[in-house]
Amino acid sequence: MTADHCSDDLGPVELEIARNRFESTAEEIGTALIRTSYSPNIKDRRDCSAGVYSPTGELIAQAEHIPLHLGLMPTMVRNVLAEVGTGSLEPGDVLISNNPYLGGSHLPDTCLVTPVFADGRLVAVVANMAHHVDVGGIVPGSMATHATEIFQEGVRIPPVKLVQRGELRTDLIALLMANVRTADKTRGDLMAQLAANRLGERRIGEMVAEWGPGLFRRSCSALVRYAERRTRAAVAALPDGIASFTDHLEHDGVEPRSIPITATVRKRGDVVEIDLTASADQVPGAVNCSYAVTEACAGYVVKALTDPTLPSNAGLMRPVRVLTRPGSVCAAEFPAPVANGNTQTAQRIVDALLGAFAQIVPDRVPAASSGSMSIVTIGGRDPRTGRYYSYVETYGGGQGAGPHADGDSAVHTHMTNTRNTPCEVIEREYPLRVDRYAIARGTGGAGRWRGGDGLIREITLTDGAATAVVATARVDSRPWGLHGGRDATGARIAVTHRDSGTTELPAMSSVRLEAGATLSVRTAGGGGFGKDRSTAAGVEGSVGAQA
């Protein structure tokens, strides 16, 4: 690519060079964060994401990290920049926020935004988001299921400068660390986020120096237009239609209840409208989610069902209109708690969208997957060191079978894309012992194509006392099959105390553990797809009943 290129649009070779250059920069930011982080949640599980944005917050390129983060970060970055004002930014500044009402997911997901200047002019923004193992609140890990207001979930950070003109604001760091349990891990992970963005800032600076500011700007615009063209073409290839589908959450965090998530899809020409306005009002417990989470789900489903190779930038969402109702479970307003909205409700929004799309493009939509990120946190004070610890992990489950293949077993699906924490790391870092870690055989739904199986993990607290929080789903309901495929087996949570036996727990639970107590989690399988000889006499999967 040369600086004397005069066309507003790039040629195909130049466009591909620009796309790979920007995407590799985003990937490098993410890799640096993973390699320099302190907590196993980031360095082992890779619960983080990164991207490159225009000066106004328009997404240019992302790393292939977590669909939920990647889908909501553009809203978060755009709103953070608007709140602070780009006119107040200077070289060396770094912004921080975790406010879900501005487009975040929940308080542990903290976003750092670094403006990039060239010759005194703002040319781009780099940002990353990472899930911190504790940000305060009423339970270790800051993922309380039973919270009834945002204040119980931890420290909410408005958009402020964490670094100003290159100087770290140690007063702000001290304030934040005074309100979290795991100050050493949290501070280390924040520094890793800063360093990763600094690397991205250097890479963007190298591009501007090599291409010149004009070609750099044109490249950003051309990549967005390219993604929009491809997305419109992919959407146009789908048949037109209107369809609705309702799925349900079974627990609001405070009590069991049926919470309807209703999605209506209207597809016409090269535009698709996704309407969640008929979903339930926001609830007392912590399964509410921000409107940005809902937008992320919509973008994920459209990309998955049209063309998974579509570039992930602002152009992807231009043909997609997302309607939400403020004050609903899909667009919560202050002071609604939101800790488990992304781990539970996001997955149910995807299920509802897939159920609607299954009526328009039945040959592309898979059966329901396990339906939850199944997040487990165990935290307390380690008697061996006297320090607080917080074990955080999301567990995989069964993938729904598709039109042409079985579902995978014990994997993260849909809006999550993290790894597991190795058993050796759990036992090294925490007073915990992993007694069992296995695939839950036979939990996937039968069919012509079989759903994947869930997983089982049993963990024993070896010393001291701790609080365990488990948030999963499909305990009282089952992931549905499609086109005659059978529903999967649901999830199960149980705790075995040394002196009082085993107790089964509801989908959203908090329990106090003493040394010797064992927590057992079995995640749900994925639904089956299509009839085979064993299901030919059975009833249709539940999509037909709920549509």
PDB file of N, CA and C in Angstrom, residues 18-34 46-53 59-74 125-129 196-197 199-200 204 300 303 308 310-314 316 414-418:
ATOM      1  N   ALA A  18      -4.976  -4.303   4.260  1.00  0.00           N
ATOM      2  CA  ALA A  18      -5.458  -3.482   5.367  1.00  0.00           C
ATOM      3  C   ALA A  18      -6.219  -4.329   6.375  1.00  0.00           C
ATOM      4  N   ARG A  19      -7.085  -5.212   5.888  1.00  0.00           N
ATOM      5  CA  ARG A  19      -7.877  -6.051   6.793  1.00  0.00           C
ATOM      6  C   ARG A  19      -6.967  -6.901   7.673  1.00  0.00           C
ATOM      7  N   ASN A  20      -5.992  -7.546   7.070  1.00  0.00           N
ATOM      8  CA  ASN A  20      -5.094  -8.402   7.849  1.00  0.00           C
ATOM      9  C   ASN A  20      -4.208  -7.592   8.791  1.00  0.00           C
ATOM     10  N   ARG A  21      -3.817  -6.402   8.373  1.00  0.00           N
ATOM     11  CA  ARG A  21      -2.966  -5.575   9.231  1.00  0.00           C
ATOM     12  C   ARG A  21      -3.736  -5.149  10.494  1.00  0.00           C
ATOM     13  N   PHE A  22      -4.973  -4.700  10.307  1.00  0.00           N
ATOM     14  CA  PHE A  22      -5.776  -4.272  11.450  1.00  0.00           C
ATOM     15  C   PHE A  22      -6.145  -5.459  12.347  1.00  0.00           C
ATOM     16  N   GLU A  23      -6.547  -6.557  11.740  1.00  0.00           N
ATOM     17  CA  GLU A  23      -6.935  -7.717  12.541  1.00  0.00           C
ATOM     18  C   GLU A  23      -5.748  -8.285  13.304  1.00  0.00           C
ATOM     19  N   SER A  24      -4.574  -8.288  12.695  1.00  0.00           N
ATOM     20  CA  SER A  24      -3.401  -8.801  13.400  1.00  0.00           C
ATOM     21  C   SER A  24      -3.019  -7.885  14.559  1.00  0.00           C
ATOM     22  N   THR A  25      -3.257  -6.591  14.409  1.00  0.00           N
ATOM     23  CA  THR A  25      -3.002  -5.666  15.514  1.00  0.00           C
ATOM     24  C   THR A  25      -3.934  -5.965  16.682  1.00  0.00           C
ATOM     25  N   ALA A  26      -5.225  -6.183  16.385  1.00  0.00           N
ATOM     26  CA  ALA A  26      -6.178  -6.534  17.442  1.00  0.00           C
ATOM     27  C   ALA A  26      -5.786  -7.843  18.120  1.00  0.00           C
ATOM     28  N   GLU A  27      -5.385  -8.822  17.321  1.00  0.00           N
ATOM     29  CA  GLU A  27      -4.958 -10.109  17.883  1.00  0.00           C
ATOM     30  C   GLU A  27      -3.725  -9.938  18.775  1.00  0.00           C
ATOM     31  N   GLU A  28      -2.816  -9.074  18.353  1.00  0.00           N
ATOM     32  CA  GLU A  28      -1.589  -8.876  19.136  1.00  0.00           C
ATOM     33  C   GLU A  28      -1.905  -8.208  20.470  1.00  0.00           C
ATOM     34  N   ILE A  29      -2.870  -7.284  20.471  1.00  0.00           N
ATOM     35  CA  ILE A  29      -3.289  -6.657  21.731  1.00  0.00           C
ATOM     36  C   ILE A  29      -3.812  -7.728  22.685  1.00  0.00           C
ATOM     37  N   GLY A  30      -4.693  -8.599  22.170  1.00  0.00           N
ATOM     38  CA  GLY A  30      -5.245  -9.660  22.996  1.00  0.00           C
ATOM     39  C   GLY A  30      -4.195 -10.630  23.500  1.00  0.00           C
ATOM     40  N   THR A  31      -3.266 -10.985  22.639  1.00  0.00           N
ATOM     41  CA  THR A  31      -2.205 -11.915  23.030  1.00  0.00           C
ATOM     42  C   THR A  31      -1.319 -11.319  24.123  1.00  0.00           C
ATOM     43  N   ALA A  32      -1.001 -10.043  23.995  1.00  0.00           N
ATOM     44  CA  ALA A  32      -0.176  -9.386  25.017  1.00  0.00           C
ATOM     45  C   ALA A  32      -0.899  -9.356  26.359  1.00  0.00           C
ATOM     46  N   LEU A  33      -2.198  -9.109  26.326  1.00  0.00           N
ATOM     47  CA  LEU A  33      -2.974  -9.097  27.570  1.00  0.00           C
ATOM     48  C   LEU A  33      -2.966 -10.467  28.236  1.00  0.00           C
ATOM     49  N   ILE A  34      -3.181 -11.502  27.445  1.00  0.00           N
ATOM     50  CA  ILE A  34      -3.200 -12.864  27.986  1.00  0.00           C
ATOM     51  C   ILE A  34      -1.841 -13.230  28.586  1.00  0.00           C
ATOM     52  N   ARG A  46      -8.601 -17.029  29.205  1.00  0.00           N
ATOM     53  CA  ARG A  46      -8.654 -16.035  28.128  1.00  0.00           C
ATOM     54  C   ARG A  46      -9.994 -15.312  28.088  1.00  0.00           C
ATOM     55  N   ASP A  47     -10.454 -14.893  29.265  1.00  0.00           N
ATOM     56  CA  ASP A  47     -11.713 -14.172  29.372  1.00  0.00           C
ATOM     57  C   ASP A  47     -11.460 -12.691  29.109  1.00  0.00           C
ATOM     58  N   CYS A  48     -11.176 -12.373  27.844  1.00  0.00           N
ATOM     59  CA  CYS A  48     -10.836 -11.003  27.466  1.00  0.00           C
ATOM     60  C   CYS A  48     -11.024 -10.841  25.966  1.00  0.00           C
ATOM     61  N   SER A  49     -11.050  -9.599  25.509  1.00  0.00           N
ATOM     62  CA  SER A  49     -11.232  -9.299  24.087  1.00  0.00           C
ATOM     63  C   SER A  49     -10.559  -7.975  23.759  1.00  0.00           C
ATOM     64  N   ALA A  50     -10.329  -7.734  22.459  1.00  0.00           N
ATOM     65  CA  ALA A  50      -9.625  -6.526  22.043  1.00  0.00           C
ATOM     66  C   ALA A  50     -10.082  -6.092  20.663  1.00  0.00           C
ATOM     67  N   GLY A  51      -9.947  -4.779  20.385  1.00  0.00           N
ATOM     68  CA  GLY A  51     -10.338  -4.265  19.087  1.00  0.00           C
ATOM     69  C   GLY A  51      -9.699  -2.923  18.788  1.00  0.00           C
ATOM     70  N   VAL A  52      -9.826  -2.511  17.525  1.00  0.00           N
ATOM     71  CA  VAL A  52      -9.336  -1.224  17.031  1.00  0.00           C
ATOM     72  C   VAL A  52     -10.534  -0.436  16.523  1.00  0.00           C
ATOM     73  N   TYR A  53     -10.595   0.854  16.866  1.00  0.00           N
ATOM     74  CA  TYR A  53     -11.756   1.682  16.580  1.00  0.00           C
ATOM     75  C   TYR A  53     -11.331   3.002  15.942  1.00  0.00           C
ATOM     76  N   LEU A  59     -16.183   0.611  15.104  1.00  0.00           N
ATOM     77  CA  LEU A  59     -15.318  -0.567  15.109  1.00  0.00           C
ATOM     78  C   LEU A  59     -14.669  -0.781  13.737  1.00  0.00           C
ATOM     79  N   ILE A  60     -13.351  -0.970  13.744  1.00  0.00           N
ATOM     80  CA  ILE A  60     -12.601  -1.235  12.509  1.00  0.00           C
ATOM     81  C   ILE A  60     -12.173  -2.695  12.428  1.00  0.00           C
ATOM     82  N   ALA A  61     -11.702  -3.272  13.527  1.00  0.00           N
ATOM     83  CA  ALA A  61     -11.252  -4.664  13.506  1.00  0.00           C
ATOM     84  C   ALA A  61     -11.254  -5.220  14.918  1.00  0.00           C
ATOM     85  N   GLN A  62     -11.482  -6.535  15.027  1.00  0.00           N
ATOM     86  CA  GLN A  62     -11.490  -7.229  16.306  1.00  0.00           C
ATOM     87  C   GLN A  62     -10.605  -8.456  16.247  1.00  0.00           C
ATOM     88  N   ALA A  63     -10.162  -8.873  17.420  1.00  0.00           N
ATOM     89  CA  ALA A  63      -9.540 -10.184  17.542  1.00  0.00           C
ATOM     90  C   ALA A  63     -10.641 -11.227  17.695  1.00  0.00           C
ATOM     91  N   GLU A  64     -10.335 -12.465  17.400  1.00  0.00           N
ATOM     92  CA  GLU A  64     -11.328 -13.538  17.525  1.00  0.00           C
ATOM     93  C   GLU A  64     -11.355 -14.037  18.967  1.00  0.00           C
ATOM     94  N   HIS A  65     -12.037 -13.273  19.806  1.00  0.00           N
ATOM     95  CA  HIS A  65     -12.105 -13.612  21.217  1.00  0.00           C
ATOM     96  C   HIS A  65     -13.527 -14.011  21.590  1.00  0.00           C
ATOM     97  N   ILE A  66     -14.199 -13.254  22.432  1.00  0.00           N
ATOM     98  CA  ILE A  66     -15.497 -13.643  22.984  1.00  0.00           C
ATOM     99  C   ILE A  66     -16.613 -12.895  22.273  1.00  0.00           C
ATOM    100  N   PRO A  67     -17.549 -13.594  21.631  1.00  0.00           N
ATOM    101  CA  PRO A  67     -18.617 -12.905  20.888  1.00  0.00           C
ATOM    102  C   PRO A  67     -19.369 -11.870  21.703  1.00  0.00           C
ATOM    103  N   LEU A  68     -19.629 -12.157  22.980  1.00  0.00           N
ATOM    104  CA  LEU A  68     -20.362 -11.202  23.797  1.00  0.00           C
ATOM    105  C   LEU A  68     -19.576  -9.908  23.953  1.00  0.00           C
ATOM    106  N   HIS A  69     -18.314 -10.000  24.366  1.00  0.00           N
ATOM    107  CA  HIS A  69     -17.478  -8.809  24.500  1.00  0.00           C
ATOM    108  C   HIS A  69     -17.399  -8.055  23.177  1.00  0.00           C
ATOM    109  N   LEU A  70     -17.119  -8.782  22.123  1.00  0.00           N
ATOM    110  CA  LEU A  70     -16.865  -8.162  20.831  1.00  0.00           C
ATOM    111  C   LEU A  70     -18.098  -7.454  20.303  1.00  0.00           C
ATOM    112  N   GLY A  71     -19.281  -8.014  20.598  1.00  0.00           N
ATOM    113  CA  GLY A  71     -20.500  -7.399  20.113  1.00  0.00           C
ATOM    114  C   GLY A  71     -20.907  -6.164  20.867  1.00  0.00           C
ATOM    115  N   LEU A  72     -20.561  -6.072  22.146  1.00  0.00           N
ATOM    116  CA  LEU A  72     -20.982  -4.914  22.943  1.00  0.00           C
ATOM    117  C   LEU A  72     -19.910  -3.841  23.071  1.00  0.00           C
ATOM    118  N   MET A  73     -18.645  -4.200  22.844  1.00  0.00           N
ATOM    119  CA  MET A  73     -17.575  -3.218  23.030  1.00  0.00           C
ATOM    120  C   MET A  73     -17.722  -1.972  22.155  1.00  0.00           C
ATOM    121  N   PRO A  74     -18.196  -2.076  20.899  1.00  0.00           N
ATOM    122  CA  PRO A  74     -18.374  -0.841  20.129  1.00  0.00           C
ATOM    123  C   PRO A  74     -19.307   0.158  20.802  1.00  0.00           C
ATOM    124  N   VAL A 125      -8.507   4.569  18.071  1.00  0.00           N
ATOM    125  CA  VAL A 125      -8.655   4.183  19.467  1.00  0.00           C
ATOM    126  C   VAL A 125      -8.429   2.679  19.550  1.00  0.00           C
ATOM    127  N   VAL A 126      -7.690   2.222  20.545  1.00  0.00           N
ATOM    128  CA  VAL A 126      -7.584   0.796  20.814  1.00  0.00           C
ATOM    129  C   VAL A 126      -8.220   0.529  22.176  1.00  0.00           C
ATOM    130  N   ALA A 127      -8.844  -0.626  22.303  1.00  0.00           N
ATOM    131  CA  ALA A 127      -9.545  -0.943  23.540  1.00  0.00           C
ATOM    132  C   ALA A 127      -9.479  -2.430  23.813  1.00  0.00           C
ATOM    133  N   ASN A 128      -9.472  -2.766  25.085  1.00  0.00           N
ATOM    134  CA  ASN A 128      -9.604  -4.167  25.465  1.00  0.00           C
ATOM    135  C   ASN A 128     -10.527  -4.270  26.673  1.00  0.00           C
ATOM    136  N   MET A 129     -11.117  -5.438  26.831  1.00  0.00           N
ATOM    137  CA  MET A 129     -12.013  -5.723  27.950  1.00  0.00           C
ATOM    138  C   MET A 129     -11.566  -7.018  28.593  1.00  0.00           C
ATOM    139  N   ALA A 196      -1.095  -3.904  27.125  1.00  0.00           N
ATOM    140  CA  ALA A 196      -1.597  -4.426  25.851  1.00  0.00           C
ATOM    141  C   ALA A 196      -2.063  -3.289  24.950  1.00  0.00           C
ATOM    142  N   ASN A 197      -2.783  -2.325  25.518  1.00  0.00           N
ATOM    143  CA  ASN A 197      -3.219  -1.182  24.715  1.00  0.00           C
ATOM    144  C   ASN A 197      -2.041  -0.342  24.244  1.00  0.00           C
ATOM    145  N   LEU A 199       0.840  -1.458  23.422  1.00  0.00           N
ATOM    146  CA  LEU A 199       1.366  -2.150  22.244  1.00  0.00           C
ATOM    147  C   LEU A 199       0.514  -1.838  21.017  1.00  0.00           C
ATOM    148  N   GLY A 200      -0.822  -1.880  21.180  1.00  0.00           N
ATOM    149  CA  GLY A 200      -1.697  -1.539  20.059  1.00  0.00           C
ATOM    150  C   GLY A 200      -1.490  -0.116  19.584  1.00  0.00           C
ATOM    151  N   ILE A 204      -0.527   0.939  15.707  1.00  0.00           N
ATOM    152  CA  ILE A 204      -1.286   1.906  14.922  1.00  0.00           C
ATOM    153  C   ILE A 204      -0.371   3.039  14.469  1.00  0.00           C
ATOM    154  N   TYR A 300     -24.226 -11.596  16.511  1.00  0.00           N
ATOM    155  CA  TYR A 300     -23.681 -12.956  16.480  1.00  0.00           C
ATOM    156  C   TYR A 300     -24.567 -13.887  15.649  1.00  0.00           C
ATOM    157  N   LYS A 303     -24.492 -13.129  11.837  1.00  0.00           N
ATOM    158  CA  LYS A 303     -23.239 -13.582  11.226  1.00  0.00           C
ATOM    159  C   LYS A 303     -23.181 -15.102  11.137  1.00  0.00           C
ATOM    160  N   PRO A 308     -20.220 -16.889   8.370  1.00  0.00           N
ATOM    161  CA  PRO A 308     -19.301 -16.716   9.502  1.00  0.00           C
ATOM    162  C   PRO A 308     -17.984 -16.042   9.151  1.00  0.00           C
ATOM    163  N   LEU A 310     -17.779 -13.212   7.550  1.00  0.00           N
ATOM    164  CA  LEU A 310     -17.975 -11.769   7.419  1.00  0.00           C
ATOM    165  C   LEU A 310     -17.018 -11.021   8.346  1.00  0.00           C
ATOM    166  N   PRO A 311     -16.421  -9.924   7.872  1.00  0.00           N
ATOM    167  CA  PRO A 311     -15.540  -9.146   8.750  1.00  0.00           C
ATOM    168  C   PRO A 311     -16.322  -8.583   9.930  1.00  0.00           C
ATOM    169  N   SER A 312     -15.724  -8.631  11.100  1.00  0.00           N
ATOM    170  CA  SER A 312     -16.369  -8.101  12.301  1.00  0.00           C
ATOM    171  C   SER A 312     -15.954  -6.655  12.496  1.00  0.00           C
ATOM    172  N   ASN A 313     -16.686  -5.755  11.863  1.00  0.00           N
ATOM    173  CA  ASN A 313     -16.501  -4.336  12.123  1.00  0.00           C
ATOM    174  C   ASN A 313     -17.852  -3.644  12.034  1.00  0.00           C
ATOM    175  N   ALA A 314     -17.863  -2.329  12.068  1.00  0.00           N
ATOM    176  CA  ALA A 314     -19.120  -1.588  12.136  1.00  0.00           C
ATOM    177  C   ALA A 314     -20.040  -1.876  10.963  1.00  0.00           C
ATOM    178  N   LEU A 316     -20.836  -4.669   9.723  1.00  0.00           N
ATOM    179  CA  LEU A 316     -21.641  -5.870   9.950  1.00  0.00           C
ATOM    180  C   LEU A 316     -23.025  -5.519  10.467  1.00  0.00           C
ATOM    181  N   HIS A 414     -22.044 -20.348  21.519  1.00  0.00           N
ATOM    182  CA  HIS A 414     -22.699 -19.070  21.263  1.00  0.00           C
ATOM    183  C   HIS A 414     -21.913 -17.886  21.804  1.00  0.00           C
ATOM    184  N   MET A 415     -22.391 -17.197  22.838  1.00  0.00           N
ATOM    185  CA  MET A 415     -21.817 -15.909  23.216  1.00  0.00           C
ATOM    186  C   MET A 415     -20.553 -16.011  24.055  1.00  0.00           C
ATOM    187  N   THR A 416     -20.116 -17.206  24.354  1.00  0.00           N
ATOM    188  CA  THR A 416     -18.882 -17.389  25.124  1.00  0.00           C
ATOM    189  C   THR A 416     -17.874 -18.172  24.304  1.00  0.00           C
ATOM    190  N   ASN A 417     -16.608 -17.894  24.524  1.00  0.00           N
ATOM    191  CA  ASN A 417     -15.562 -18.554  23.734  1.00  0.00           C
ATOM    192  C   ASN A 417     -14.285 -18.673  24.556  1.00  0.00           C
ATOM    193  N   THR A 418     -14.438 -18.930  25.850  1.00  0.00           N
ATOM    194  CA  THR A 418     -13.263 -19.041  26.700  1.00  0.00           C
ATOM    195  C   THR A 418     -12.761 -20.486  26.749  1.00  0.00           C
TER     196      THR A 418
END
